[in-house]
Coordinates of C-alpha atoms in Angstrom, one line a residue:
Chain A
M23 CA 123.8 124.3 104.4
T24 CA 123.9 121.9 101.5
I25 CA 124.6 118.4 102.5
L26 CA 127.1 116.9 100.1
F27 CA 128.4 113.4 99.3
D28 CA 131.8 114.4 100.6
S29 CA 130.5 116.6 103.5
F30 CA 132.0 114.2 106.1
D31 CA 135.2 112.4 105.9
T32 CA 134.1 109.1 107.5
A33 CA 133.7 105.6 106.1
W34 CA 130.0 105.4 106.8
W35 CA 128.9 108.8 105.4
P36 CA 128.7 107.8 101.7
Y37 CA 126.4 105.0 102.8
L38 CA 124.1 107.2 104.9
F39 CA 124.1 109.8 102.1
M40 CA 123.0 107.2 99.6
L41 CA 120.3 105.9 101.9
L42 CA 118.9 109.4 102.4
A43 CA 119.2 110.7 98.9
A44 CA 118.3 107.6 96.9
S45 CA 116.9 104.8 98.9
L46 CA 114.4 106.8 100.9
P47 CA 112.8 108.7 98.0
T48 CA 112.5 105.4 96.1
E49 CA 111.3 103.4 99.1
M50 CA 108.7 105.9 100.3
W51 CA 106.6 105.3 97.1
R52 CA 106.6 101.6 97.7
W53 CA 105.4 102.1 101.3
L54 CA 102.7 104.4 100.1
G55 CA 101.7 101.8 97.5
V56 CA 101.3 99.1 100.2
A57 CA 99.3 101.6 102.4
F58 CA 96.9 102.4 99.5
A59 CA 96.5 98.8 98.4
G60 CA 95.7 97.8 101.9
R61 CA 92.6 100.0 101.8
L62 CA 91.4 98.8 98.4
R63 CA 89.4 95.7 97.4
D64 CA 91.1 93.5 94.7
D65 CA 88.4 94.5 92.2
S66 CA 88.4 98.2 92.9
E67 CA 88.4 100.7 90.1
W68 CA 91.3 102.4 91.7
I69 CA 93.5 99.4 91.1
L70 CA 92.7 99.5 87.4
L71 CA 93.6 103.2 87.4
A72 CA 96.9 102.4 89.2
R73 CA 97.7 99.7 86.7
A74 CA 97.2 102.1 83.8
I75 CA 99.3 104.8 85.5
A76 CA 102.0 102.3 86.3
N77 CA 102.1 101.0 82.7
A78 CA 102.4 104.6 81.3
L79 CA 105.2 105.4 83.8
V80 CA 107.1 102.3 82.9
A81 CA 106.7 103.0 79.2
G82 CA 108.0 106.5 79.9
V83 CA 111.0 105.2 81.8
I84 CA 111.8 102.8 78.8
T85 CA 111.8 105.6 76.2
R86 CA 114.0 107.6 78.5
L87 CA 116.5 104.8 78.9
I88 CA 116.7 104.6 75.1
L89 CA 116.6 108.3 74.1
F90 CA 118.3 110.0 77.1
P91 CA 120.6 107.3 78.4
T92 CA 123.6 107.4 80.7
G93 CA 127.0 106.0 80.5
A94 CA 128.5 104.4 77.4
L95 CA 125.2 104.3 75.5
L96 CA 125.1 108.1 75.4
Q97 CA 128.0 108.1 72.9
V98 CA 126.1 106.0 70.3
P99 CA 124.0 108.3 68.0
V100 CA 120.3 108.2 68.6
W101 CA 119.5 106.8 65.1
M102 CA 121.7 103.8 65.8
R103 CA 119.9 103.1 69.1
L104 CA 116.5 103.4 67.3
V105 CA 117.6 101.1 64.5
A106 CA 118.8 98.5 67.0
V107 CA 115.4 98.8 68.9
A108 CA 113.5 98.5 65.6
V109 CA 115.4 95.4 64.5
S110 CA 114.8 93.7 67.9
V111 CA 111.1 94.7 68.0
G112 CA 110.5 93.7 64.4
F113 CA 112.2 90.4 64.9
Y114 CA 110.3 89.6 68.0
F115 CA 106.8 90.6 67.0
G116 CA 107.2 90.0 63.2
L117 CA 109.3 86.8 62.9
V118 CA 110.2 84.7 66.0
R119 CA 108.8 85.2 69.5
N120 CA 112.1 84.4 71.2
L121 CA 112.9 87.0 73.8
F122 CA 116.5 86.0 74.3
V123 CA 117.4 86.0 70.6
A124 CA 115.5 89.3 70.1
V125 CA 117.4 91.1 72.9
L126 CA 120.7 89.7 71.8
L127 CA 120.0 90.7 68.2
G128 CA 119.2 94.3 69.3
A129 CA 122.5 94.5 71.2
A130 CA 124.4 93.0 68.3
T131 CA 122.9 95.5 65.9
L132 CA 123.9 98.4 68.1
T133 CA 127.5 97.0 68.4
G134 CA 127.6 96.3 64.7
L135 CA 126.4 99.8 63.7
A136 CA 128.8 101.5 66.1
L137 CA 131.7 99.5 64.7
L138 CA 130.7 99.9 61.1
F139 CA 130.5 103.7 61.4
S140 CA 133.5 103.7 63.8
V141 CA 131.7 105.8 66.4
P142 CA 134.4 107.2 68.8
M143 CA 133.9 105.5 72.2
T144 CA 135.8 106.3 75.3
Chain B
M4 CA 132.3 83.6 82.0
P5 CA 130.6 81.0 84.3
L6 CA 130.1 77.6 82.8
W7 CA 126.3 77.5 83.2
L8 CA 125.8 80.5 81.0
P9 CA 126.6 78.9 77.6
C10 CA 124.4 75.9 78.6
H11 CA 121.5 78.1 79.4
L12 CA 122.1 80.3 76.3
A13 CA 121.7 77.1 74.3
K14 CA 118.7 76.0 76.2
F15 CA 117.0 79.4 75.7
L16 CA 117.8 79.4 72.0
I17 CA 116.2 76.0 71.6
M18 CA 113.1 76.6 73.7
S19 CA 111.1 79.6 72.8
S20 CA 111.7 81.5 75.9
N21 CA 108.9 84.0 75.9
K22 CA 106.9 81.7 78.2
F23 CA 108.1 81.0 81.6
S24 CA 108.3 77.3 82.2
D25 CA 106.0 75.9 84.8
H26 CA 102.8 77.7 85.9
G27 CA 99.6 75.8 86.4
S28 CA 101.3 72.4 85.9
G29 CA 98.2 70.4 86.6
L30 CA 98.2 70.5 90.4
L31 CA 95.2 69.0 92.1
P32 CA 93.3 71.8 93.9
Q33 CA 93.3 70.0 97.2
E34 CA 97.1 69.5 97.3
R35 CA 98.7 72.2 99.5
L36 CA 102.4 72.5 98.9
S37 CA 104.8 74.0 101.5
G38 CA 105.9 77.6 101.3
W39 CA 109.5 76.4 100.8
H40 CA 108.3 74.5 97.7
W41 CA 106.9 77.7 96.2
Y42 CA 110.0 79.6 97.2
R43 CA 112.2 77.2 95.4
R44 CA 109.8 77.3 92.4
G45 CA 110.3 81.1 92.3
M46 CA 114.0 80.7 92.5
R47 CA 114.0 78.4 89.5
H48 CA 113.3 81.6 87.4
L49 CA 116.7 83.1 88.4
L50 CA 118.0 81.8 85.1
S51 CA 115.0 82.8 83.1
T52 CA 115.4 85.3 80.3
P53 CA 114.3 88.4 82.3
A54 CA 116.8 87.5 85.0
I55 CA 119.7 87.0 82.6
V56 CA 118.9 90.3 80.8
L57 CA 118.9 92.0 84.1
Y58 CA 122.3 90.5 85.0
F59 CA 123.7 91.9 81.7
S60 CA 122.4 95.4 82.5
L61 CA 123.7 95.1 86.0
L62 CA 127.1 94.3 84.6
G63 CA 126.8 97.6 82.7
F64 CA 125.7 99.3 85.9
G65 CA 128.7 97.9 87.8
S66 CA 131.1 99.2 85.2
F67 CA 129.3 102.6 85.2
C68 CA 129.8 102.8 89.0
H69 CA 133.5 102.0 88.6
E70 CA 134.0 104.7 85.9
S71 CA 132.1 107.2 88.0
G72 CA 134.5 106.6 90.9
I73 CA 131.9 104.8 93.1
D74 CA 133.7 102.3 95.2
L75 CA 132.9 98.6 95.0
Y76 CA 131.1 98.3 98.4
L77 CA 129.0 101.3 97.9
A78 CA 128.0 100.1 94.5
M79 CA 126.9 96.7 96.0
F80 CA 125.1 98.4 98.9
M81 CA 123.1 100.8 96.7
T82 CA 122.1 98.0 94.3
F83 CA 120.4 96.1 97.2
T84 CA 119.1 99.0 99.3
T85 CA 117.5 101.0 96.5
W86 CA 116.8 98.1 94.1
A87 CA 116.0 100.4 91.2
I88 CA 118.7 101.1 88.7
P89 CA 117.3 104.5 87.5
S90 CA 117.4 105.8 91.1
N91 CA 121.0 104.8 91.5
V92 CA 121.9 106.3 88.1
I93 CA 120.4 109.6 89.2
L94 CA 122.2 109.4 92.5
I95 CA 125.5 108.9 90.8
G96 CA 124.8 111.7 88.3
G97 CA 124.0 114.0 91.2
I98 CA 127.2 113.0 93.1
L99 CA 129.3 113.7 90.0
S100 CA 127.8 117.1 89.5
G101 CA 128.2 118.0 93.1
S102 CA 124.5 118.3 93.9
G103 CA 123.3 118.4 97.5
A104 CA 121.3 115.6 99.2
L105 CA 118.0 117.5 98.9
A106 CA 118.4 118.1 95.1
I107 CA 119.2 114.4 94.6
F108 CA 116.3 113.4 96.8
V109 CA 113.8 115.4 94.8
A110 CA 115.2 114.1 91.4
V111 CA 115.0 110.5 92.6
A112 CA 111.6 111.0 94.1
L113 CA 110.2 112.4 90.8
A114 CA 111.7 109.5 88.8
S115 CA 110.5 106.8 91.2
V116 CA 106.8 107.8 91.4
R117 CA 106.1 104.7 89.3
M118 CA 106.8 102.6 92.4
M119 CA 103.5 103.6 94.0
P120 CA 101.1 102.6 91.2
M121 CA 103.3 99.6 90.5
V122 CA 102.9 98.4 94.1
V123 CA 99.2 99.3 94.3
S124 CA 98.5 97.1 91.2
F125 CA 100.9 94.4 92.3
V126 CA 99.6 93.9 95.9
P127 CA 96.2 92.5 94.8
E128 CA 98.0 90.0 92.6
V129 CA 100.3 88.7 95.3
R130 CA 98.3 88.8 98.5
D131 CA 96.3 86.0 100.0
K132 CA 93.6 86.4 102.6
G133 CA 95.4 87.3 105.8
T134 CA 98.8 88.0 104.3
Q135 CA 100.5 90.2 106.9
T136 CA 101.4 93.8 106.0
W137 CA 105.0 93.4 106.9
K138 CA 105.4 90.7 104.3
L139 CA 103.9 93.1 101.7
V140 CA 106.2 95.9 102.7
L141 CA 109.1 93.5 102.4
L142 CA 108.0 92.3 99.0
A143 CA 107.3 95.9 97.9
H144 CA 111.0 96.6 98.4
F145 CA 111.9 93.9 95.8
T146 CA 109.4 95.2 93.3
A147 CA 111.2 96.9 90.5
I148 CA 110.4 96.8 86.8
T149 CA 111.8 93.3 86.1
S150 CA 110.1 91.6 89.1
W151 CA 106.9 93.6 88.6
V152 CA 106.6 92.5 85.0
F153 CA 107.4 88.9 86.1
G154 CA 104.9 89.0 88.9
M155 CA 102.1 90.5 86.8
R156 CA 102.6 87.8 84.2
E157 CA 103.2 84.7 86.4
L158 CA 101.2 85.2 89.6
P159 CA 97.6 85.0 88.1
G160 CA 98.4 81.4 87.1
L161 CA 99.3 80.3 90.6
P162 CA 97.1 79.4 93.6
R163 CA 96.7 82.3 96.0
Y164 CA 98.5 80.7 99.0
G165 CA 101.7 80.1 97.0
R166 CA 102.1 83.5 95.5
V167 CA 103.9 85.3 98.4
P168 CA 106.7 82.6 98.7
F169 CA 106.9 82.1 95.0
F170 CA 107.4 85.8 94.3
A171 CA 109.8 86.1 97.3
G172 CA 111.8 83.2 95.9
F173 CA 112.3 85.0 92.7
A174 CA 112.6 88.6 93.6
V175 CA 114.6 88.4 96.9
S176 CA 117.1 85.9 95.4
L177 CA 117.3 88.0 92.3
A178 CA 118.3 91.0 94.4
I179 CA 120.9 89.1 96.4
L180 CA 122.4 87.5 93.3
S181 CA 122.5 91.0 91.7
I182 CA 124.8 92.3 94.3
G183 CA 127.4 89.8 93.1
V184 CA 126.7 90.7 89.5
V185 CA 127.2 94.4 90.1
A186 CA 130.5 93.5 91.9
L187 CA 131.6 91.5 88.8
G188 CA 130.6 94.5 86.5
H189 CA 132.6 96.8 88.8
G190 CA 135.6 94.4 88.5
I191 CA 135.5 94.0 84.8
A192 CA 135.1 97.8 84.0
G193 CA 137.8 98.8 81.5
V194 CA 138.1 95.2 80.3
V195 CA 134.8 95.3 78.4
P196 CA 135.0 97.5 75.3
P197 CA 132.9 100.6 75.5
V198 CA 130.7 99.5 72.6
V199 CA 129.8 96.3 74.5
A200 CA 129.1 98.4 77.6
A201 CA 126.7 100.5 75.5
A202 CA 125.0 97.4 74.2
L203 CA 124.6 96.2 77.8
F204 CA 122.8 99.4 78.7
L205 CA 120.4 98.9 75.8
M206 CA 119.4 95.4 76.8
T207 CA 117.2 96.4 79.7
P208 CA 114.9 98.8 77.9
L209 CA 114.8 96.4 75.0
Y210 CA 113.7 93.6 77.2
F211 CA 111.0 95.7 78.9
L212 CA 109.8 96.9 75.5
L213 CA 109.3 93.3 74.3
T214 CA 107.7 91.9 77.5
L215 CA 105.5 94.7 78.7
P216 CA 102.7 94.1 76.1
S217 CA 102.4 90.5 77.4
A218 CA 102.0 91.7 81.0
A219 CA 99.3 94.2 79.9
R220 CA 96.1 92.2 80.0
L221 CA 93.5 94.9 79.9
L222 CA 92.7 97.4 77.2
S223 CA 93.6 100.2 79.5
D224 CA 97.0 98.7 80.3
K225 CA 97.8 98.3 76.6
L226 CA 96.7 101.9 75.8
A227 CA 98.7 103.2 78.7
L228 CA 101.8 101.6 77.2
V229 CA 101.1 103.2 73.9
F230 CA 100.4 106.6 75.5
G231 CA 103.5 106.2 77.7
F232 CA 105.8 105.5 74.7
A233 CA 104.4 108.5 72.8
L234 CA 104.2 111.0 75.6
G235 CA 107.5 110.0 77.4
P236 CA 109.9 111.6 74.9
L237 CA 107.6 114.5 74.3
F238 CA 107.2 115.5 77.9
A239 CA 110.9 114.8 78.6
L240 CA 111.7 117.5 76.0
I241 CA 109.1 120.1 77.1
V242 CA 109.2 119.7 80.8
P243 CA 112.4 117.7 81.7
E244 CA 111.9 117.8 85.5
V245 CA 108.4 116.6 85.8
G246 CA 108.1 114.9 82.4
L247 CA 108.0 111.4 83.7
V248 CA 105.3 112.1 86.3
L249 CA 103.2 113.9 83.7
T250 CA 103.6 111.0 81.3
G251 CA 102.2 108.7 84.0
L252 CA 99.3 110.9 84.9
V253 CA 98.2 112.0 81.5
G254 CA 98.9 108.7 79.8
G255 CA 97.5 106.5 82.6
I256 CA 94.4 108.5 83.3
G257 CA 93.7 108.9 79.6
A258 CA 94.1 105.1 79.0
Y259 CA 91.9 104.3 82.1
A260 CA 89.2 106.7 80.9
V261 CA 89.1 105.1 77.4
G262 CA 89.1 101.6 79.0
Y263 CA 86.3 102.6 81.4
W264 CA 84.2 104.0 78.6
K265 CA 84.7 100.9 76.4
R266 CA 83.6 98.7 79.3
R267 CA 80.5 100.7 79.9
L268 CA 79.6 100.4 76.2
A269 CA 80.2 96.7 76.1

């Protein structure tokens, strides 16, 4: 039997479903992380390997959030997202090292491009 | 919009905000400050750039919940209990497409593998001699990309004994505050134009893109970022289900190997 979000018509079921289907599979990796780290010395080579894997994974998540997003961002064409990212990155690393301005500039570029080319948004 | 926001915007525009304010502010080594002092010091970063960018994307997430038919209390609950936006987005996608609990579990598990190496590399930065395991388990729950980048950047500059309360002050308060921000986003859904909602969704990856290089201290860390950015989209297209896991393994092990080899040569 498949367990579904609307399997039970009670107030608490969505919460339990959420804990089982999303919290647990996220949390178990954190518990494993603490368990592994507890067995390692601070200068262990394994820690360096874990750092590298973590960085590669986080970079992978970021590219996904930009290229294969969810919600409203999905309706903005890929090239506009990439231009917005390029403007922000170029500003930050090339001109002024101000995070806040760089992030706002990227967001503004995206909004501007979408309005300029009148991208249909729902 | 709350009153403090314009003030802080102005403050951040004036001060170059890529450095967080107050680490290593010339404390005498023999001074031992209370845990509460460090906790409050962590809390001070609740209005730092990474935190504000996170609030913006949580506003977007709150609106997304509303549009997906997730009720307010469930949206607030999942924000805190999962404390990872990507996991919650996958959950909502699964619910909308009528997937079963097991299918969603597997999808979330594959997308959250990052938590393990993140926590493994984070624990040596935060723990002091004799830090109890339950504290680490608790802090691990509040480890998500924002707080991980923050911790990896800020903690090395602090005395060991202050790190657990400092990080808790930032990360735990951030998660609690975020519940309210998601509720706000849920409430303003439909008021915000979709273009702005799209821009909100872009802010988080943008912020990570800009700050990650500064948290990557070692050659292997930096290479891992480059490999991750290159392999992420590639693997996502070739092997959508396990693409992320492969990106981490191939990119991470490759970067570690190059770093190891370079260290041996030096």
